[in-house]
PDB file of C-alpha atoms in Angstrom:
ATOM      1  CA  VAL A 186      33.792 219.132 -24.053  1.00  0.00           C
ATOM      2  CA  ALA A 187      33.532 221.433 -26.856  1.00  0.00           C
ATOM      3  CA  GLY A 188      37.121 221.776 -27.568  1.00  0.00           C
ATOM      4  CA  LEU A 189      40.422 223.366 -26.423  1.00  0.00           C
ATOM      5  CA  ARG A 190      41.209 227.028 -26.476  1.00  0.00           C
ATOM      6  CA  SER A 191      44.204 227.767 -28.662  1.00  0.00           C
ATOM      7  CA  PRO A 192      46.925 229.893 -27.037  1.00  0.00           C
ATOM      8  CA  ARG A 193      47.211 232.097 -30.094  1.00  0.00           C
ATOM      9  CA  SER A 194      43.664 233.124 -30.131  1.00  0.00           C
ATOM     10  CA  THR A 195      40.659 233.203 -27.939  1.00  0.00           C
ATOM     11  CA  ARG A 196      38.363 231.377 -30.224  1.00  0.00           C
ATOM     12  CA  VAL A 197      37.207 227.835 -29.228  1.00  0.00           C
ATOM     13  CA  LEU A 198      38.217 225.045 -31.626  1.00  0.00           C
ATOM     14  CA  ARG A 199      35.225 222.891 -32.404  1.00  0.00           C
ATOM     15  CA  ARG A 200      35.408 219.347 -33.537  1.00  0.00           C
ATOM     16  CA  SER A 201      34.029 219.199 -37.018  1.00  0.00           C
ATOM     17  CA  TRP A 202      32.682 215.696 -38.037  1.00  0.00           C
ATOM     18  CA  ASN A 203      32.330 214.719 -41.661  1.00  0.00           C
ATOM     19  CA  ILE A 204      30.994 211.647 -42.925  1.00  0.00           C
ATOM     20  CA  GLY A 205      33.452 209.655 -45.000  1.00  0.00           C
ATOM     21  CA  PRO A 206      32.965 206.290 -46.765  1.00  0.00           C
ATOM     22  CA  LEU A 207      33.780 204.363 -43.658  1.00  0.00           C
ATOM     23  CA  GLY A 208      31.836 206.583 -41.080  1.00  0.00           C
ATOM     24  CA  PRO A 209      32.330 209.799 -39.157  1.00  0.00           C
ATOM     25  CA  VAL A 210      35.715 211.371 -39.909  1.00  0.00           C
ATOM     26  CA  GLU A 211      37.355 214.077 -37.680  1.00  0.00           C
ATOM     27  CA  SER A 212      39.041 217.037 -39.115  1.00  0.00           C
ATOM     28  CA  ALA A 213      42.761 217.245 -39.538  1.00  0.00           C
ATOM     29  CA  GLU A 214      43.274 220.011 -36.997  1.00  0.00           C
ATOM     30  CA  ALA A 215      42.576 217.810 -34.018  1.00  0.00           C
ATOM     31  CA  PHE A 216      42.956 214.142 -33.243  1.00  0.00           C
ATOM     32  CA  ARG A 217      42.112 211.868 -30.308  1.00  0.00           C
ATOM     33  CA  ILE A 218      44.380 209.428 -28.509  1.00  0.00           C
ATOM     34  CA  TYR A 219      42.592 206.400 -27.133  1.00  0.00           C
ATOM     35  CA  TYR A 220      44.790 205.057 -24.396  1.00  0.00           C
ATOM     36  CA  LEU A 221      42.253 203.156 -22.228  1.00  0.00           C
ATOM     37  CA  PRO A 222      38.902 201.691 -23.165  1.00  0.00           C
ATOM     38  CA  PHE A 223      37.079 203.027 -20.054  1.00  0.00           C
ATOM     39  CA  VAL A 224      38.401 206.504 -19.935  1.00  0.00           C
ATOM     40  CA  GLU A 225      37.487 209.500 -22.103  1.00  0.00           C
ATOM     41  CA  PRO A 226      39.906 210.020 -25.038  1.00  0.00           C
ATOM     42  CA  LEU A 227      42.573 212.635 -24.757  1.00  0.00           C
ATOM     43  CA  ASP A 228      41.962 215.432 -27.290  1.00  0.00           C
ATOM     44  CA  ILE A 229      44.958 216.930 -28.790  1.00  0.00           C
ATOM     45  CA  ASP A 230      44.796 220.164 -30.800  1.00  0.00           C
ATOM     46  CA  GLY A 231      47.230 220.513 -33.806  1.00  0.00           C
ATOM     47  CA  THR A 232      48.228 224.016 -32.776  1.00  0.00           C
ATOM     48  CA  ILE A 233      49.723 222.776 -29.362  1.00  0.00           C
ATOM     49  CA  LEU A 234      51.850 220.126 -31.254  1.00  0.00           C
ATOM     50  CA  ASP A 235      52.895 222.869 -33.817  1.00  0.00           C
ATOM     51  CA  GLN A 236      53.891 225.164 -30.949  1.00  0.00           C
ATOM     52  CA  LEU A 237      55.804 222.419 -29.045  1.00  0.00           C
ATOM     53  CA  PHE A 238      57.694 220.961 -32.019  1.00  0.00           C
ATOM     54  CA  GLY A 239      57.777 223.934 -34.348  1.00  0.00           C
ATOM     55  CA  GLY A 240      58.326 226.793 -31.979  1.00  0.00           C
ATOM     56  CA  TRP A 241      60.655 225.714 -29.343  1.00  0.00           C
ATOM     57  CA  LEU A 242      62.805 223.061 -30.914  1.00  0.00           C
ATOM     58  CA  GLY A 243      62.314 223.695 -34.593  1.00  0.00           C
ATOM     59  CA  PRO A 244      63.364 220.845 -36.946  1.00  0.00           C
ATOM     60  CA  PHE A 245      65.352 219.128 -34.212  1.00  0.00           C
ATOM     61  CA  ALA A 246      62.286 218.187 -32.151  1.00  0.00           C
ATOM     62  CA  PRO A 247      61.790 214.686 -33.669  1.00  0.00           C
ATOM     63  CA  LEU A 248      65.673 213.909 -33.138  1.00  0.00           C
ATOM     64  CA  LEU A 249      65.454 215.067 -29.615  1.00  0.00           C
ATOM     65  CA  VAL A 250      62.120 213.183 -28.887  1.00  0.00           C
ATOM     66  CA  GLY A 251      63.734 210.062 -30.496  1.00  0.00           C
ATOM     67  CA  ALA A 252      66.942 210.461 -28.499  1.00  0.00           C
ATOM     68  CA  ILE A 253      65.001 210.864 -25.266  1.00  0.00           C
ATOM     69  CA  VAL A 254      62.810 207.735 -26.139  1.00  0.00           C
ATOM     70  CA  PHE A 255      65.997 205.542 -26.996  1.00  0.00           C
ATOM     71  CA  TRP A 256      67.642 206.558 -23.692  1.00  0.00           C
ATOM     72  CA  ILE A 257      64.607 205.792 -21.651  1.00  0.00           C
ATOM     73  CA  GLN A 258      64.338 202.461 -23.526  1.00  0.00           C
ATOM     74  CA  GLY A 259      67.978 201.759 -22.665  1.00  0.00           C
ATOM     75  CA  GLN A 260      67.628 202.605 -19.097  1.00  0.00           C
ATOM     76  CA  ILE A 261      64.624 200.134 -18.893  1.00  0.00           C
ATOM     77  CA  TYR A 262      66.701 197.358 -20.592  1.00  0.00           C
ATOM     78  CA  ALA A 263      69.444 198.041 -18.234  1.00  0.00           C
ATOM     79  CA  VAL A 264      67.315 197.512 -15.319  1.00  0.00           C
ATOM     80  CA  ARG A 265      65.761 194.379 -16.772  1.00  0.00           C
ATOM     81  CA  ARG A 266      69.156 192.834 -17.669  1.00  0.00           C
ATOM     82  CA  GLU A 267      70.419 193.568 -14.271  1.00  0.00           C
ATOM     83  CA  GLN A 268      67.361 191.827 -12.635  1.00  0.00           C
ATOM     84  CA  GLU A 269      67.551 188.928 -14.899  1.00  0.00           C
ATOM     85  CA  GLY A 270      71.251 188.693 -14.076  1.00  0.00           C
ATOM     86  CA  ARG A 271      70.558 188.489 -10.455  1.00  0.00           C
ATOM     87  CA  VAL A 272      67.712 185.757 -10.918  1.00  0.00           C
ATOM     88  CA  LEU A 273      70.178 183.739 -13.211  1.00  0.00           C
ATOM     89  CA  GLY A 274      73.103 184.221 -10.887  1.00  0.00           C
ATOM     90  CA  SER A 275      71.224 183.016  -7.804  1.00  0.00           C
ATOM     91  CA  ALA A 276      69.606 180.042  -9.779  1.00  0.00           C
ATOM     92  CA  ALA A 277      73.091 179.129 -11.149  1.00  0.00           C
ATOM     93  CA  LYS A 278      74.369 179.210  -7.539  1.00  0.00           C
ATOM     94  CA  ALA A 279      71.795 177.010  -6.311  1.00  0.00           C
ATOM     95  CA  VAL A 280      72.121 174.578  -9.033  1.00  0.00           C
ATOM     96  CA  GLY A 281      75.921 174.592  -8.596  1.00  0.00           C
ATOM     97  CA  ASP A 282      75.625 174.073  -4.874  1.00  0.00           C
ATOM     98  CA  ALA A 283      73.235 171.091  -5.445  1.00  0.00           C
ATOM     99  CA  ALA A 284      75.569 169.641  -8.123  1.00  0.00           C
ATOM    100  CA  ALA A 285      78.618 169.992  -5.694  1.00  0.00           C
ATOM    101  CA  ALA A 286      76.658 168.354  -2.862  1.00  0.00           C
ATOM    102  CA  THR A 287      75.672 165.591  -5.244  1.00  0.00           C
ATOM    103  CA  ALA A 288      78.956 165.105  -6.610  1.00  0.00           C
ATOM    104  CA  SER A 289      80.722 164.979  -3.146  1.00  0.00           C
ATOM    105  CA  GLY A 290      78.257 162.557  -1.882  1.00  0.00           C
ATOM    106  CA  ALA A 291      78.627 160.353  -4.985  1.00  0.00           C
ATOM    107  CA  ALA A 292      82.377 160.408  -4.591  1.00  0.00           C
ATOM    108  CA  GLN A 293      82.272 159.615  -0.892  1.00  0.00           C
ATOM    109  CA  SER A 294      79.887 156.764  -1.584  1.00  0.00           C
ATOM    110  CA  LEU A 295      82.135 155.524  -4.345  1.00  0.00           C
ATOM    111  CA  THR A 296      85.119 155.818  -2.333  1.00  0.00           C
ATOM    112  CA  GLU A 297      83.388 153.892   0.608  1.00  0.00           C
ATOM    113  CA  LYS A 298      82.086 151.166  -1.819  1.00  0.00           C
ATOM    114  CA  LEU A 299      85.464 150.658  -3.324  1.00  0.00           C
ATOM    115  CA  GLN A 300      87.010 150.210   0.142  1.00  0.00           C
ATOM    116  CA  ARG A 301      84.473 147.631   0.949  1.00  0.00           C
ATOM    117  CA  VAL A 302      85.259 145.502  -2.100  1.00  0.00           C
ATOM    118  CA  PRO A 303      87.130 142.402  -0.808  1.00  0.00           C
ATOM    119  CA  ALA A 304      90.509 141.255  -2.406  1.00  0.00           C
ATOM    120  CA  GLU A 305      88.931 138.211  -3.942  1.00  0.00           C
ATOM    121  CA  GLN A 306      86.665 140.593  -6.015  1.00  0.00           C
ATOM    122  CA  TRP A 307      89.639 142.652  -7.163  1.00  0.00           C
ATOM    123  CA  LEU A 308      91.274 139.273  -8.341  1.00  0.00           C
ATOM    124  CA  LYS A 309      88.084 138.360 -10.135  1.00  0.00           C
ATOM    125  CA  LEU A 310      88.146 141.817 -11.802  1.00  0.00           C
ATOM    126  CA  PHE A 311      91.797 141.188 -13.065  1.00  0.00           C
ATOM    127  CA  LEU A 312      90.656 137.816 -14.533  1.00  0.00           C
ATOM    128  CA  CYS A 313      87.598 139.356 -16.195  1.00  0.00           C
ATOM    129  CA  LEU A 314      89.832 142.163 -17.822  1.00  0.00           C
ATOM    130  CA  ALA A 315      92.391 139.403 -18.794  1.00  0.00           C
ATOM    131  CA  LEU A 316      89.517 137.314 -20.464  1.00  0.00           C
ATOM    132  CA  ASP A 317      88.096 140.317 -22.317  1.00  0.00           C
ATOM    133  CA  LEU A 318      91.563 141.253 -23.546  1.00  0.00           C
ATOM    134  CA  ALA A 319      92.215 137.637 -24.563  1.00  0.00           C
ATOM    135  CA  GLY A 320      89.145 137.531 -26.693  1.00  0.00           C
ATOM    136  CA  ASP A 321      90.185 140.609 -28.517  1.00  0.00           C
ATOM    137  CA  ALA A 322      93.676 139.472 -29.056  1.00  0.00           C
ATOM    138  CA  THR A 323      92.722 137.305 -31.890  1.00  0.00           C
ATOM    139  CA  PHE A 324      92.585 140.245 -34.050  1.00  0.00           C
ATOM    140  CA  LEU A 325      96.177 140.844 -33.611  1.00  0.00           C
ATOM    141  CA  LEU A 326      96.966 137.983 -36.049  1.00  0.00           C
ATOM    142  CA  PRO A 327      95.844 139.070 -39.441  1.00  0.00           C
ATOM    143  CA  GLY A 328      93.276 136.935 -41.085  1.00  0.00           C
ATOM    144  CA  LEU A 329      92.696 134.792 -37.918  1.00  0.00           C
ATOM    145  CA  GLY A 330      90.320 137.191 -36.128  1.00  0.00           C
ATOM    146  CA  GLU A 331      86.966 135.572 -36.524  1.00  0.00           C
ATOM    147  CA  VAL A 332      88.302 132.088 -36.758  1.00  0.00           C
ATOM    148  CA  GLY A 333      90.026 132.526 -33.519  1.00  0.00           C
ATOM    149  CA  ASP A 334      86.933 134.015 -31.944  1.00  0.00           C
ATOM    150  CA  VAL A 335      84.936 130.746 -32.766  1.00  0.00           C
ATOM    151  CA  ALA A 336      87.692 128.702 -31.247  1.00  0.00           C
ATOM    152  CA  PHE A 337      87.933 130.958 -28.184  1.00  0.00           C
ATOM    153  CA  ALA A 338      84.159 131.057 -27.605  1.00  0.00           C
ATOM    154  CA  PRO A 339      83.745 127.735 -25.710  1.00  0.00           C
ATOM    155  CA  PHE A 340      86.793 128.647 -23.364  1.00  0.00           C
ATOM    156  CA  GLU A 341      85.138 132.126 -22.515  1.00  0.00           C
ATOM    157  CA  ALA A 342      81.829 130.508 -21.884  1.00  0.00           C
ATOM    158  CA  LEU A 343      83.413 127.974 -19.329  1.00  0.00           C
ATOM    159  CA  ALA A 344      85.512 130.777 -17.722  1.00  0.00           C
ATOM    160  CA  LEU A 345      82.534 132.950 -17.219  1.00  0.00           C
ATOM    161  CA  ARG A 346      80.494 130.132 -15.927  1.00  0.00           C
ATOM    162  CA  THR A 347      83.255 129.311 -13.364  1.00  0.00           C
ATOM    163  CA  LEU A 348      83.678 132.912 -12.444  1.00  0.00           C
ATOM    164  CA  PHE A 349      80.023 133.799 -11.959  1.00  0.00           C
ATOM    165  CA  GLY A 350      78.166 130.645 -11.646  1.00  0.00           C
ATOM    166  CA  GLY A 351      75.292 131.609 -14.032  1.00  0.00           C
ATOM    167  CA  THR A 352      74.145 130.248 -17.403  1.00  0.00           C
ATOM    168  CA  VAL A 353      72.997 133.565 -18.767  1.00  0.00           C
ATOM    169  CA  ILE A 354      76.508 135.193 -18.595  1.00  0.00           C
ATOM    170  CA  SER A 355      78.132 132.175 -20.033  1.00  0.00           C
ATOM    171  CA  VAL A 356      75.621 132.032 -23.094  1.00  0.00           C
ATOM    172  CA  LEU A 357      76.213 135.774 -23.661  1.00  0.00           C
ATOM    173  CA  GLY A 358      79.931 135.387 -23.489  1.00  0.00           C
ATOM    174  CA  PHE A 359      79.823 132.550 -25.995  1.00  0.00           C
ATOM    175  CA  ALA A 360      77.606 134.508 -28.282  1.00  0.00           C
ATOM    176  CA  GLU A 361      79.862 137.591 -28.078  1.00  0.00           C
ATOM    177  CA  GLU A 362      82.810 135.543 -29.132  1.00  0.00           C
ATOM    178  CA  ALA A 363      81.086 133.330 -31.716  1.00  0.00           C
ATOM    179  CA  LEU A 364      79.252 136.168 -33.715  1.00  0.00           C
ATOM    180  CA  PRO A 365      81.224 138.330 -35.991  1.00  0.00           C
ATOM    181  CA  PHE A 366      82.106 141.965 -35.082  1.00  0.00           C
ATOM    182  CA  THR A 367      80.997 141.617 -31.421  1.00  0.00           C
ATOM    183  CA  ASP A 368      84.538 141.507 -29.928  1.00  0.00           C
ATOM    184  CA  ALA A 369      84.433 145.117 -28.716  1.00  0.00           C
ATOM    185  CA  LEU A 370      81.683 144.131 -25.963  1.00  0.00           C
ATOM    186  CA  PRO A 371      83.669 143.450 -22.578  1.00  0.00           C
ATOM    187  CA  THR A 372      81.254 140.798 -21.488  1.00  0.00           C
ATOM    188  CA  ALA A 373      83.283 139.413 -18.572  1.00  0.00           C
ATOM    189  CA  THR A 374      84.170 143.052 -17.097  1.00  0.00           C
ATOM    190  CA  THR A 375      80.327 143.983 -17.505  1.00  0.00           C
ATOM    191  CA  GLY A 376      79.430 140.914 -15.604  1.00  0.00           C
ATOM    192  CA  TRP A 377      81.735 141.688 -12.743  1.00  0.00           C
ATOM    193  CA  VAL A 378      80.272 145.339 -12.528  1.00  0.00           C
ATOM    194  CA  LEU A 379      76.768 144.087 -12.673  1.00  0.00           C
ATOM    195  CA  GLN A 380      77.642 141.504  -9.832  1.00  0.00           C
TER     196      GLN A 380
END
């Protein structure tokens, strides 16, 4: 294609190529827009742009074009936000429904489990709580905390062996009471929960 006809004249604008330091250079009157690699480039004549921006809208043309571009971009973002909101809403609903079903199932199973616990086990839990509180009570007397724990350690080991019948839990209870700064561990209650 030799060029485009200028609306102001009947002469044909020819592309003039000059050789610059980096290779062929087009003239400043026209430029090409390369938008796809497999399609011929779009030739734009400088006089068309002058007529569009200079003739009709004058100096306000860039402002108007910018406002139109920002409005279109805002509309695109609004649609994207709406679609993302729908997706997130449906995902949140699905997660919420699953969590509600799981929580209600867990609550029902916990209630059923608590109803199946025999009265002897509730008495054992009460004794375990009392045993743990008695082990911590030695700190109520100033200065006797760790000394009282060493004296209480054999009693707790014997009580845990009687309640649970195992050597491991009684050794853990003895170590918890005999070692310093370990009174915060509720060994007996933990043993009841694990049983």
